[in-house]
Short mmCIF file of C-alpha atoms (C1' of nucleotides) in Angstrom, two decimals:
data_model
loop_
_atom_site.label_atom_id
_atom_site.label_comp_id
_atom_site.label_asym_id
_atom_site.label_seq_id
_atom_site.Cartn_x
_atom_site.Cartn_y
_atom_site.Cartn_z
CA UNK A 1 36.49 46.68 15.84
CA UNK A 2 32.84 47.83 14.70
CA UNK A 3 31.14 46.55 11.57
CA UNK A 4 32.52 49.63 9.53
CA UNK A 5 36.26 48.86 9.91
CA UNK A 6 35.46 45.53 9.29
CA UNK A 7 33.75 46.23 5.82
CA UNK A 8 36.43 47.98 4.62
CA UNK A 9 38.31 45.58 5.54
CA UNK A 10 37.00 42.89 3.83
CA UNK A 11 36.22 44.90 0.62
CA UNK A 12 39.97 43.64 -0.22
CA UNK A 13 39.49 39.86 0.28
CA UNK A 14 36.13 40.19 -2.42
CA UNK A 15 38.76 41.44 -4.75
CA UNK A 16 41.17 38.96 -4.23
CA UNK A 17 37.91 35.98 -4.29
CA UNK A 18 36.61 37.72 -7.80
CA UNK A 19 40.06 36.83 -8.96
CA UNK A 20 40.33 33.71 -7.22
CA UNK A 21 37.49 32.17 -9.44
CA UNK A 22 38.61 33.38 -12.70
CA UNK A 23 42.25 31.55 -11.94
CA UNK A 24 40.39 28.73 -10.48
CA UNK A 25 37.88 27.93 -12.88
CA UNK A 26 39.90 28.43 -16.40
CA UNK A 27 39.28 24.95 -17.02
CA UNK A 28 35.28 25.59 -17.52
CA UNK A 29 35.62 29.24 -18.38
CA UNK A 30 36.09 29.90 -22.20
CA UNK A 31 36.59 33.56 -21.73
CA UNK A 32 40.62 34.46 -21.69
CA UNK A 33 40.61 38.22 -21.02
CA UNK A 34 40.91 38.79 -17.34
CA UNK A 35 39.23 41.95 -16.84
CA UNK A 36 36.14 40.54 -19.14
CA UNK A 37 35.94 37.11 -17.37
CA UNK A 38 36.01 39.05 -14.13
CA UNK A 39 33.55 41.57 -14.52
CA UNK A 40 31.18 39.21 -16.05
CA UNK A 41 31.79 36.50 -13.32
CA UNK A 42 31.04 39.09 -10.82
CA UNK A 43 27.47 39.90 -12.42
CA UNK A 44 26.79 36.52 -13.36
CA UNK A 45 27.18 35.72 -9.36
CA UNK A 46 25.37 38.82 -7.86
CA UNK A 47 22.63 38.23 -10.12
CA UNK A 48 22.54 34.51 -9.45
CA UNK A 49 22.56 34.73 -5.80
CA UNK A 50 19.55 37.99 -6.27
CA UNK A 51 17.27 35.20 -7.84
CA UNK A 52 17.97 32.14 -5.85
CA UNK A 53 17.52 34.45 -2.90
CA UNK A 54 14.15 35.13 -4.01
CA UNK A 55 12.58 31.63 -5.12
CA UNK A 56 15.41 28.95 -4.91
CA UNK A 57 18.54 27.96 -7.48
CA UNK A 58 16.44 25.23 -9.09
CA UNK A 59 13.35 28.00 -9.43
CA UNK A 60 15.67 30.05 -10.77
CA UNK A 61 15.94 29.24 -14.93
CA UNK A 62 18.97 30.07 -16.75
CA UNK A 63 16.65 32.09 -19.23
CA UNK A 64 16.30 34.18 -16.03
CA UNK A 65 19.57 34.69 -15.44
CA UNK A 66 20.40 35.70 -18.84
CA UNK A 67 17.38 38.02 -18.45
CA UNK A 68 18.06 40.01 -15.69
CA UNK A 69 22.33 39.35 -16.13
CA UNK A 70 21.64 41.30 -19.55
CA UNK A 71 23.77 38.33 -20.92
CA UNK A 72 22.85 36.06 -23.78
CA UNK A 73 22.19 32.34 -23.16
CA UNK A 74 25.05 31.75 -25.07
CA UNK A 75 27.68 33.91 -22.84
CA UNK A 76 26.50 32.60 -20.10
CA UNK A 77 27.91 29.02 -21.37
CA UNK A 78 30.75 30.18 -21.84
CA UNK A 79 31.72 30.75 -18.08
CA UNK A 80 30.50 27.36 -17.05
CA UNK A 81 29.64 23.92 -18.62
CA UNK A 82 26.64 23.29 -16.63
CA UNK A 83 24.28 24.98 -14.28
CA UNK A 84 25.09 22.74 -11.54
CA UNK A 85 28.80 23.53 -11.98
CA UNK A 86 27.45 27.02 -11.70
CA UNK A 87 25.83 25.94 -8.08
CA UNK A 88 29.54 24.71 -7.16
CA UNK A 89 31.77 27.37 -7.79
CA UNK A 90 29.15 29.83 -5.55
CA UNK A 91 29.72 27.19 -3.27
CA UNK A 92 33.27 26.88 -3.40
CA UNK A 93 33.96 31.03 -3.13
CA UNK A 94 31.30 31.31 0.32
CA UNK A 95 33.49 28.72 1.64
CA UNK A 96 36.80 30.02 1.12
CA UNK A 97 35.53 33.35 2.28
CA UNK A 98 34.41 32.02 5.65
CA UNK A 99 37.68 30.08 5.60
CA UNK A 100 39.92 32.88 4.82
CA UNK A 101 38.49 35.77 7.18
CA UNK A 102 37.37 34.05 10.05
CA UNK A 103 41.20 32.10 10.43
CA UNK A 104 42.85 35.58 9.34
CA UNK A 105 40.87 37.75 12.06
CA UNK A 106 40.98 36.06 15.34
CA UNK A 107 44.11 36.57 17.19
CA UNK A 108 45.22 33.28 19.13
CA UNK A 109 47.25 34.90 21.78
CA UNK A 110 44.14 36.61 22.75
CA UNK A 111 42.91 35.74 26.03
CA UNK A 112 40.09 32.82 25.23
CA UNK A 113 37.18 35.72 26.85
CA UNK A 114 38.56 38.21 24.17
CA UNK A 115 38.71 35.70 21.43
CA UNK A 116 35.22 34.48 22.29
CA UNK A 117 33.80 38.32 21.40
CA UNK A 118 36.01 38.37 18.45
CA UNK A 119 35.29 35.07 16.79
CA UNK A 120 31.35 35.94 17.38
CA UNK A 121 32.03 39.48 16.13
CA UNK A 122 33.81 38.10 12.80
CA UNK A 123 31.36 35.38 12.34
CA UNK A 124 28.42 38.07 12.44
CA UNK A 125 30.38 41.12 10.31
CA UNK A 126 30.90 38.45 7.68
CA UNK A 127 27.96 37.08 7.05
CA UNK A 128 26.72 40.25 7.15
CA UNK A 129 28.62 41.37 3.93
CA UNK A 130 28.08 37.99 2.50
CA UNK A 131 24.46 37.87 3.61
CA UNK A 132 23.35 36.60 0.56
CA UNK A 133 26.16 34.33 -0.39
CA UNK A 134 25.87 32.75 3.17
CA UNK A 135 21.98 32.14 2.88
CA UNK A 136 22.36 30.91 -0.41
CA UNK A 137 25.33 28.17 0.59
CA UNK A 138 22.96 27.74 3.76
CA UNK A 139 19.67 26.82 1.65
CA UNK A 140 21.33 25.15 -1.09
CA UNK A 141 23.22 22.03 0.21
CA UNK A 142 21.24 19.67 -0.76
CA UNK A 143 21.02 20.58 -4.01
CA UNK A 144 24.61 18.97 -4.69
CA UNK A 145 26.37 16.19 -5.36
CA UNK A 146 27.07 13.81 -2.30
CA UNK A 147 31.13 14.95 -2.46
CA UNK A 148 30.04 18.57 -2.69
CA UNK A 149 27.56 18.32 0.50
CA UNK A 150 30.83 16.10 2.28
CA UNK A 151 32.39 19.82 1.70
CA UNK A 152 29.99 21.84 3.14
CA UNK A 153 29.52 19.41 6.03
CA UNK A 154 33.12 20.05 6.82
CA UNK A 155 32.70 23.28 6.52
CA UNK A 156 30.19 23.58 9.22
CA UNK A 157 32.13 21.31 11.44
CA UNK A 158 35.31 23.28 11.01
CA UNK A 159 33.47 26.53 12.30
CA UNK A 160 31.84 25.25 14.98
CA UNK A 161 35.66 23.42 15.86
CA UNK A 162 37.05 27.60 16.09
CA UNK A 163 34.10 27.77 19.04
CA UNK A 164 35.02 24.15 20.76
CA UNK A 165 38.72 25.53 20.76
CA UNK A 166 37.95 28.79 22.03
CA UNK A 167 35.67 26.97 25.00
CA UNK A 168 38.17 24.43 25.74
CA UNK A 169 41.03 27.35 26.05
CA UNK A 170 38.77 29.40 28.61
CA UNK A 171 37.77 26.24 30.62
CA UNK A 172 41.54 25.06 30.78
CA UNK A 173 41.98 28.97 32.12
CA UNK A 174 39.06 28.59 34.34
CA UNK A 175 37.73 31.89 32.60
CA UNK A 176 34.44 29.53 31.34
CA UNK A 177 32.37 27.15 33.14
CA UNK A 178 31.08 24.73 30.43
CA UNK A 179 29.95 21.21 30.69
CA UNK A 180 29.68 20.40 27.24
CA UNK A 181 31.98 22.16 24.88
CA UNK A 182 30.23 20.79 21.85
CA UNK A 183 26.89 21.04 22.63
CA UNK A 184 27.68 25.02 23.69
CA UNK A 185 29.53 25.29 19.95
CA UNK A 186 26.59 24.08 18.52
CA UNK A 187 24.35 26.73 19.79
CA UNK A 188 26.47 29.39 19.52
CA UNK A 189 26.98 28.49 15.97
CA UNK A 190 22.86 28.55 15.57
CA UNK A 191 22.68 32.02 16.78
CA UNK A 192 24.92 33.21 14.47
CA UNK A 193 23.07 31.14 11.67
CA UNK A 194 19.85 32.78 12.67
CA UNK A 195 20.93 36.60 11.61
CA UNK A 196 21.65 35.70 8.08
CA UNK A 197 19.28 32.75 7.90
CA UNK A 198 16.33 35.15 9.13
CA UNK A 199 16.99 38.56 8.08
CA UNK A 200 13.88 39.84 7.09
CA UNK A 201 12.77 39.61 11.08
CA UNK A 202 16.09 41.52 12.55
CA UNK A 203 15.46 43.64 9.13
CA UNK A 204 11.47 44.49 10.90
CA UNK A 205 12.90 44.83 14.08
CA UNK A 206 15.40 47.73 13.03
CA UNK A 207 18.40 45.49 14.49
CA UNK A 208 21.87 46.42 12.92
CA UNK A 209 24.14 43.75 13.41
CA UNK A 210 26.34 45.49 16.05
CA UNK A 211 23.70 45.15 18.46
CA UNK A 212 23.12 41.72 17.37
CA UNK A 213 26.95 41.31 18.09
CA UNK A 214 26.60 42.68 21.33
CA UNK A 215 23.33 40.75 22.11
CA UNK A 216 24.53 37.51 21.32
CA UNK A 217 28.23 38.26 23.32
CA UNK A 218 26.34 39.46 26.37
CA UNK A 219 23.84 36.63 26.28
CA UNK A 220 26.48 33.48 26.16
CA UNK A 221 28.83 35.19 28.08
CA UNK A 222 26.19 35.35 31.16
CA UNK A 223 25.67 31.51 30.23
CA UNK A 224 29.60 30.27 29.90
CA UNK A 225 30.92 32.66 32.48
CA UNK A 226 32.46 30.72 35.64
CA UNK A 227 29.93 32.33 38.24
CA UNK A 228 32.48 30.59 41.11
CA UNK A 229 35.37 33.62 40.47
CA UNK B 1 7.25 14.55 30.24
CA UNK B 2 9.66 13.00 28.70
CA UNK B 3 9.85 11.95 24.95
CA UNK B 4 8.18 8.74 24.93
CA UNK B 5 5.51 10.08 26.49
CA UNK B 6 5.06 13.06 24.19
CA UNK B 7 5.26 10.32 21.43
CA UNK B 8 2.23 8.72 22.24
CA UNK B 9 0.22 11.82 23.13
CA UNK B 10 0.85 13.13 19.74
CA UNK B 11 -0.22 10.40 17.73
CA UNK B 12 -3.56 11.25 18.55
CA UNK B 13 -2.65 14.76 16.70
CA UNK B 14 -1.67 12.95 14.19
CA UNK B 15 -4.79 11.09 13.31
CA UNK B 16 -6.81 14.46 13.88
CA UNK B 17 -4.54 15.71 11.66
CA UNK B 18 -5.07 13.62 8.67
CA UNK B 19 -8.73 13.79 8.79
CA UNK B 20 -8.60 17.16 8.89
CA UNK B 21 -6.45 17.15 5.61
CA UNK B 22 -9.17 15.47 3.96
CA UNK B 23 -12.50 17.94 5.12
CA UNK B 24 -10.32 21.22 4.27
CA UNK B 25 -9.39 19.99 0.84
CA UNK B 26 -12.86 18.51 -0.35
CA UNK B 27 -12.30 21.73 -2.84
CA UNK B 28 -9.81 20.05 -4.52
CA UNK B 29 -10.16 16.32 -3.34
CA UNK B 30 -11.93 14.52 -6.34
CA UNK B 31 -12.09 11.13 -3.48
CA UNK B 32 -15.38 10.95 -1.94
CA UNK B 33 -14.50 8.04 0.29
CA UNK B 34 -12.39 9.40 3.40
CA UNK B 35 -10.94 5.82 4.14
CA UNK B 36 -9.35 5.61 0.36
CA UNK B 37 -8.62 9.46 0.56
CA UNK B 38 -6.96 9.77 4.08
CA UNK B 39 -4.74 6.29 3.08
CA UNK B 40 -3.60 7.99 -0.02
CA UNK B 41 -3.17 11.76 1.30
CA UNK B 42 -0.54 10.15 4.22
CA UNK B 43 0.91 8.20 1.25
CA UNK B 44 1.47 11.24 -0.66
CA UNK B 45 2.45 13.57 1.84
CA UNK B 46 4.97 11.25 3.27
CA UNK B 47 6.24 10.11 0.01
CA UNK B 48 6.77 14.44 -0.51
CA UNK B 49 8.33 14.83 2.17
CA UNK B 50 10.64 12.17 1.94
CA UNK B 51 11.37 12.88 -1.61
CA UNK B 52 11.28 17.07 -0.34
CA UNK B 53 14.13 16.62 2.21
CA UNK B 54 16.45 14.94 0.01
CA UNK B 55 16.87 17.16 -2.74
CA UNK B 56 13.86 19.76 -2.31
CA UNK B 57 10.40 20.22 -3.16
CA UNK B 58 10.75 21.63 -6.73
CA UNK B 59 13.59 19.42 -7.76
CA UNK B 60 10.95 16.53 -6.68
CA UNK B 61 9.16 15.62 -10.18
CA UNK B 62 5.34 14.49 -9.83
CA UNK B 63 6.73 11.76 -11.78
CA UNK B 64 8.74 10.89 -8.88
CA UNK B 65 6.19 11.31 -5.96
CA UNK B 66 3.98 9.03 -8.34
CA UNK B 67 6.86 6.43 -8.82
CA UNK B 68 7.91 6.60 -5.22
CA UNK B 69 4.38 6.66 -4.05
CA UNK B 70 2.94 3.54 -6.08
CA UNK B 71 0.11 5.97 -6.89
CA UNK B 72 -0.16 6.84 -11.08
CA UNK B 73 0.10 10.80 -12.14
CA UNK B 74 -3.74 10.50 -13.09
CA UNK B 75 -4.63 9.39 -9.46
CA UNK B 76 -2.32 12.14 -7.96
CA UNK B 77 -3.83 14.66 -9.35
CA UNK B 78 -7.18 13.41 -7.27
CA UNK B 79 -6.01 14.80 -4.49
CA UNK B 80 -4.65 18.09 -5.96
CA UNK B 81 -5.06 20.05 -8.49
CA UNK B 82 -1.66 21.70 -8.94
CA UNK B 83 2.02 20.91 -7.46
CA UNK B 84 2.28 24.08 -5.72
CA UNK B 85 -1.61 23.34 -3.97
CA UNK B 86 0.67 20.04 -2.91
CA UNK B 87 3.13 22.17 -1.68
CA UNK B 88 0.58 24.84 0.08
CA UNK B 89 -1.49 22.07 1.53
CA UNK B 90 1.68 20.25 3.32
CA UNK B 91 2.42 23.22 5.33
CA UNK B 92 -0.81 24.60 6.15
CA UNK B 93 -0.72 21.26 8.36
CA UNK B 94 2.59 21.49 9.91
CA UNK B 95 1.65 25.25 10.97
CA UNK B 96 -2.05 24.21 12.49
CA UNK B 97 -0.29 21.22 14.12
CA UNK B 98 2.52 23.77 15.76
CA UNK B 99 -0.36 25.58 17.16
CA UNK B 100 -2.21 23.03 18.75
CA UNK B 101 0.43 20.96 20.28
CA UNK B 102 2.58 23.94 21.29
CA UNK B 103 -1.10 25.71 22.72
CA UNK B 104 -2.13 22.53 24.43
CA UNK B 105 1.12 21.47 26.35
CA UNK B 106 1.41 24.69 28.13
CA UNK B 107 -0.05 25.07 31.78
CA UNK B 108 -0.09 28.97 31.82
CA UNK B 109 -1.20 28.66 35.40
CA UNK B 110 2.96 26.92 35.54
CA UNK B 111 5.61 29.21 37.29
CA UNK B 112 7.17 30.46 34.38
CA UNK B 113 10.32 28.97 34.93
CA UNK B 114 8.57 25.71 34.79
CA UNK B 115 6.67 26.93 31.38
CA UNK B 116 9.93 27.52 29.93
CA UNK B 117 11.37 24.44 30.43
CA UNK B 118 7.78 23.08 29.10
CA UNK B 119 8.23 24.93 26.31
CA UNK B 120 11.42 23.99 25.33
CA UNK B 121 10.83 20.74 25.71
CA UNK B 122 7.52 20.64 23.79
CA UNK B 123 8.98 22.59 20.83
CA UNK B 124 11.79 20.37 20.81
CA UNK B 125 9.51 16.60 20.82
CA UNK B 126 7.45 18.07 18.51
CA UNK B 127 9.88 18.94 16.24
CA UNK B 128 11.24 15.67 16.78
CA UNK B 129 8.11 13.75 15.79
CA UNK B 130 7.33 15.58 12.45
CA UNK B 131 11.40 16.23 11.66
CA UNK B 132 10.54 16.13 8.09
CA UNK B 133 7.46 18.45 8.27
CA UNK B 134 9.45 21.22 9.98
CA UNK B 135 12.19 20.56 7.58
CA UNK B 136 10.39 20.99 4.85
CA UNK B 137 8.56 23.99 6.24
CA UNK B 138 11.43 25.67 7.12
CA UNK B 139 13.23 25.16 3.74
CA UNK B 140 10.35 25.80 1.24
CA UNK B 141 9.13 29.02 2.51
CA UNK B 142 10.13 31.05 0.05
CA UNK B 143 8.79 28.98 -2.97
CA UNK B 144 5.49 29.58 -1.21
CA UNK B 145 3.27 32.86 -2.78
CA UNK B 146 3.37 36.14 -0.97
CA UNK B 147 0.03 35.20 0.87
CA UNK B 148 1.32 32.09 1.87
CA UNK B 149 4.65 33.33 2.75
CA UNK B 150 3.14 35.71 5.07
CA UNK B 151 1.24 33.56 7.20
CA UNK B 152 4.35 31.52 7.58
CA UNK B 153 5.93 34.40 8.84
CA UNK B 154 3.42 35.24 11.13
CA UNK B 155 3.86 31.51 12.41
CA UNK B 156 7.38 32.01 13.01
CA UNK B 157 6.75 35.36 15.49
CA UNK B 158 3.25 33.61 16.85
CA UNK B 159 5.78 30.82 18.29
CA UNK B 160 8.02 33.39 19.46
CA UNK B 161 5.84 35.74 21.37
CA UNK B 162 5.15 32.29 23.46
CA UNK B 163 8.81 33.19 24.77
CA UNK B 164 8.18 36.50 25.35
CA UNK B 165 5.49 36.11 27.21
CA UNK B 166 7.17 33.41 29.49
CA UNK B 167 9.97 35.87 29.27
CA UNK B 168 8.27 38.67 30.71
CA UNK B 169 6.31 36.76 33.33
CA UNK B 170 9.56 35.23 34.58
CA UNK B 171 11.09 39.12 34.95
CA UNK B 172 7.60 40.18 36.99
CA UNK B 173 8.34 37.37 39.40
CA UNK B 174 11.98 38.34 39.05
CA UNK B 175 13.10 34.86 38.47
CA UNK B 176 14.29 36.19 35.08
CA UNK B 177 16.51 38.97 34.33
CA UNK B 178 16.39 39.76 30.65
CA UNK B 179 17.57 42.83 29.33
CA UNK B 180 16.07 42.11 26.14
CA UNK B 181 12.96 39.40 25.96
CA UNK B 182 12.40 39.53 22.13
CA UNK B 183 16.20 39.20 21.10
CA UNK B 184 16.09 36.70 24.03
CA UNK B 185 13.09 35.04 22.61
CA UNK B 186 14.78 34.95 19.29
CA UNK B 187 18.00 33.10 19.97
CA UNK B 188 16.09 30.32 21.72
CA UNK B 189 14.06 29.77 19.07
CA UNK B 190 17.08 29.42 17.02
CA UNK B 191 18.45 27.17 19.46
CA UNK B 192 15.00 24.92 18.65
CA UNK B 193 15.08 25.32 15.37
CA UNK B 194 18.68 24.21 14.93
CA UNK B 195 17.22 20.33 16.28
CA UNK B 196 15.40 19.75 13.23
CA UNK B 197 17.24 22.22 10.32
CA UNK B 198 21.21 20.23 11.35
CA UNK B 199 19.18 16.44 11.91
CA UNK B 200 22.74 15.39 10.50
CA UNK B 201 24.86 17.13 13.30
CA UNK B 202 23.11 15.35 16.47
CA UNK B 203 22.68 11.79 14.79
CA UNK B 204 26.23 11.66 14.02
CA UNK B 205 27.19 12.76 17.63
CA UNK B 206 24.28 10.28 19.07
CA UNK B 207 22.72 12.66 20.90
CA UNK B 208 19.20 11.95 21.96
CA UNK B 209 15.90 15.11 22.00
CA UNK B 210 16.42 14.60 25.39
CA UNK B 211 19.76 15.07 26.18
CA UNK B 212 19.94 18.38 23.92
CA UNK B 213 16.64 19.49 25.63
CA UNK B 214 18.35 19.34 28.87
CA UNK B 215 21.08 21.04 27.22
CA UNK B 216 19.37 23.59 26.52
CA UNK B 217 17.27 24.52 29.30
CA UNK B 218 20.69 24.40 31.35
CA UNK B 219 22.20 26.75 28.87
CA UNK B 220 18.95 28.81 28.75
CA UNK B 221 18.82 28.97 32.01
CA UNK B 222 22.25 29.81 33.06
CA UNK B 223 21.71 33.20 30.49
CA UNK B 224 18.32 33.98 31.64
CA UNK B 225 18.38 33.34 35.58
CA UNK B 226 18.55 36.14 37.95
CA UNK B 227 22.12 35.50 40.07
CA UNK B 228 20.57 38.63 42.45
CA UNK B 229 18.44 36.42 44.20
"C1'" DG C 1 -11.22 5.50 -8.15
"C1'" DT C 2 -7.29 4.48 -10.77
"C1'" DC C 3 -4.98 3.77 -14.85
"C1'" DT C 4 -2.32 4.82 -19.44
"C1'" DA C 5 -1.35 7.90 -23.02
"C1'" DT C 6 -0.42 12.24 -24.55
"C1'" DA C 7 -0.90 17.29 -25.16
"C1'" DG C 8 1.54 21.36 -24.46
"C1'" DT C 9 5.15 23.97 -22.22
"C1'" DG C 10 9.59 25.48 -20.83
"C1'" DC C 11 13.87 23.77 -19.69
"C1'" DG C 12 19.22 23.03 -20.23
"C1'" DA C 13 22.44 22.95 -23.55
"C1'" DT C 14 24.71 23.79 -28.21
"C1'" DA C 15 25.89 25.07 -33.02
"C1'" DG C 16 27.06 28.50 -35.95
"C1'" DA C 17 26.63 33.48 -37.52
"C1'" DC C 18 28.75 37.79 -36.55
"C1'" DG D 1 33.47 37.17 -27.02
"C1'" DT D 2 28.68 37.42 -27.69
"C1'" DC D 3 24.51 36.59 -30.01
"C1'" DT D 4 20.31 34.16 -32.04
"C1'" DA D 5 18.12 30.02 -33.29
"C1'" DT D 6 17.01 25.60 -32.28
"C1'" DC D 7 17.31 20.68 -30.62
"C1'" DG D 8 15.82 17.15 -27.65
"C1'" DC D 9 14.05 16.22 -23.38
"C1'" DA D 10 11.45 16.10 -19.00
"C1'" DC D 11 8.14 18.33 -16.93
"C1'" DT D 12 3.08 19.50 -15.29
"C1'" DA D 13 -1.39 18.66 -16.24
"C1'" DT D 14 -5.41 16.38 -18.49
"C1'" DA D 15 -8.55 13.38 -21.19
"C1'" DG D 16 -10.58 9.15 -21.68
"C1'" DA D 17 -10.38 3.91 -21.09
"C1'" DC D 18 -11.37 0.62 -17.61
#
DNA sequence: GTCTATAGTGCGATAGAC
DNA sequence: GTCTATCGCACTATAGAC
């Protein structure tokens, strides 16, 4: 799969997530009409994530949200009670995201080589769809409550777990040499990290993420491949 | 080198460092004594950073940094005259320090796959030492004004091209092969950068700056070595 | 050189009209 | 369901006593 099926594919699961928060969230959101709630949710969050992008979630002033949202001060209240609850529920939908199509797309009776290229693959499509979400989750984790960053600290840990399995399985198949499973995760994990954490510089460089993909396979492949076979 | 001998090299950096502070700020320094003034600037910037890492630099109050600090609002403002000069003058001196150490360590005369496993290790004590100064660097960019954002990006690829370089020397002497030296340079910096941005990660796994250096220079090396030879 | 007190601003949040 | 108007508060920054 290239980046192109995979955006189409994962066009559906934004649909399902826009929906996701307007079931979820009932409790805080005032607004009953479905097809109100969602369309404003959805421009309430692109236009969120546009200006804490820019200069930072606490930077960013509700006033300027309403601003460039085109909704009142008012409206805005009435899809969440606070502007840190606001901060959560972005937080909550990136996770479930990463949750949902990372689990849904690698195949486990894939040979652990396969998988490997897969999982990286995934990892890099989505975050390049969610680039935005992801850098925002990513930069804004220590802006929350201590049970919210307990969340996102599992959150890394759970990723970076897909990798350790992956390792294990092609070290158990003697397909990897690895001495440290973790430690190897860990890194991998960074990599990935790096092409939504620093876009502008693979933006300069004219880098699409497909050769990024194929950069970062080729690259820990030479260093976990079992050289002895 | 190992760490506890980078430790004490850098301290001397350190002190440099802080009187430096004080005769590139005498624009905005109202302190005309440099034993007060140096005293109080490592109070403050310490304090900031401390304060900074926890829950970020613009969620930090002055009223905080002058609670935390001991120091009143009126004498804070002796050493600055705005928060975002604060902000501008704390990572002027975590890019200048980059330089020097990073500059200085480096025996260019080195085969490079001895420079790259200086490197490396450098990159990694020194990020090590000043944790919270790369931290903060590394989070606050984008608060930062378009000048100031730019020379922070040219800090970012100035550290780089030190890879490249080492990169390219090491496929002249073919002791490298690298298909691709700048992507190359690029995910080892990430690599680096992931020791000081997920602090968290290697605490709670007890894993020393010198265990993950050799970590990485194994894993570095295992990508980057020519298996021709 | 450092303090306290306060001016002035812009924020998050809400009440009530439409 | 959305708007405008406004409250109370916490902030940055400064002026003037010591």
């Amino acid at each position: 799969m290239i980046f192109e099926e995979f955006k189409h594919l994962a066009m559906i699961s934004m649909e399902e997530i826009c929906h996701e928060i307007f079931m979820e969230n009932q409790a805080s959101i005032k607004i009953k009409k479905e097809a109100v709630a969602v369309k404003n949710l959805a421009n309430i969050f692109n236009t969120a994530l546009n200006l804490s992008n820019e200069k930072g979630f606490q930077s960013m002033s509700l006033r300027d949200l309403s601003r460039t949202s085109g909704l009142s001060m008012g409206a805005l209240y009435s899809y969440f009670t606070s502007k840190e609850e606001l901060l959560e529920m972005i937080q909550n939908q990136g996770r479930r995201l990463t949750r949902k199509v990372l689990t849904r797309q690698i195949d486990v009776n894939a040979e652990p080589d396969e998988m490997l290229r897969t999982a990286i693959r995934t990892h890099l499509y989505l975050t390049e769809i969610m680039q935005k979400w992801f850098y925002f989750s990513y930069m804004e984790t220590k802006n929350l409550d201590k049970a919210q960053q307990e969340k996102s600290i599992e959150s890394e840990l759970e990723t970076e777990q897909v990798f350790i399995d992956i390792l294990d399985a092609g070290i158990r198949k003697r397909l990897f040499h690895v001495e440290n499973p973790i430690l190897t995760a860990s890194v991998i994990k960074s990599m990935l990290q790096d092409w939504y954490v620093k876009r502008w510089k693979y933006a300069r460089r004219q880098i699409t993420v497909d050769e990024y993909a194929e950069f970062v396979i080729g690259f820990i492949e030479s260093a976990v491949t079992d050289k002895s076979n």
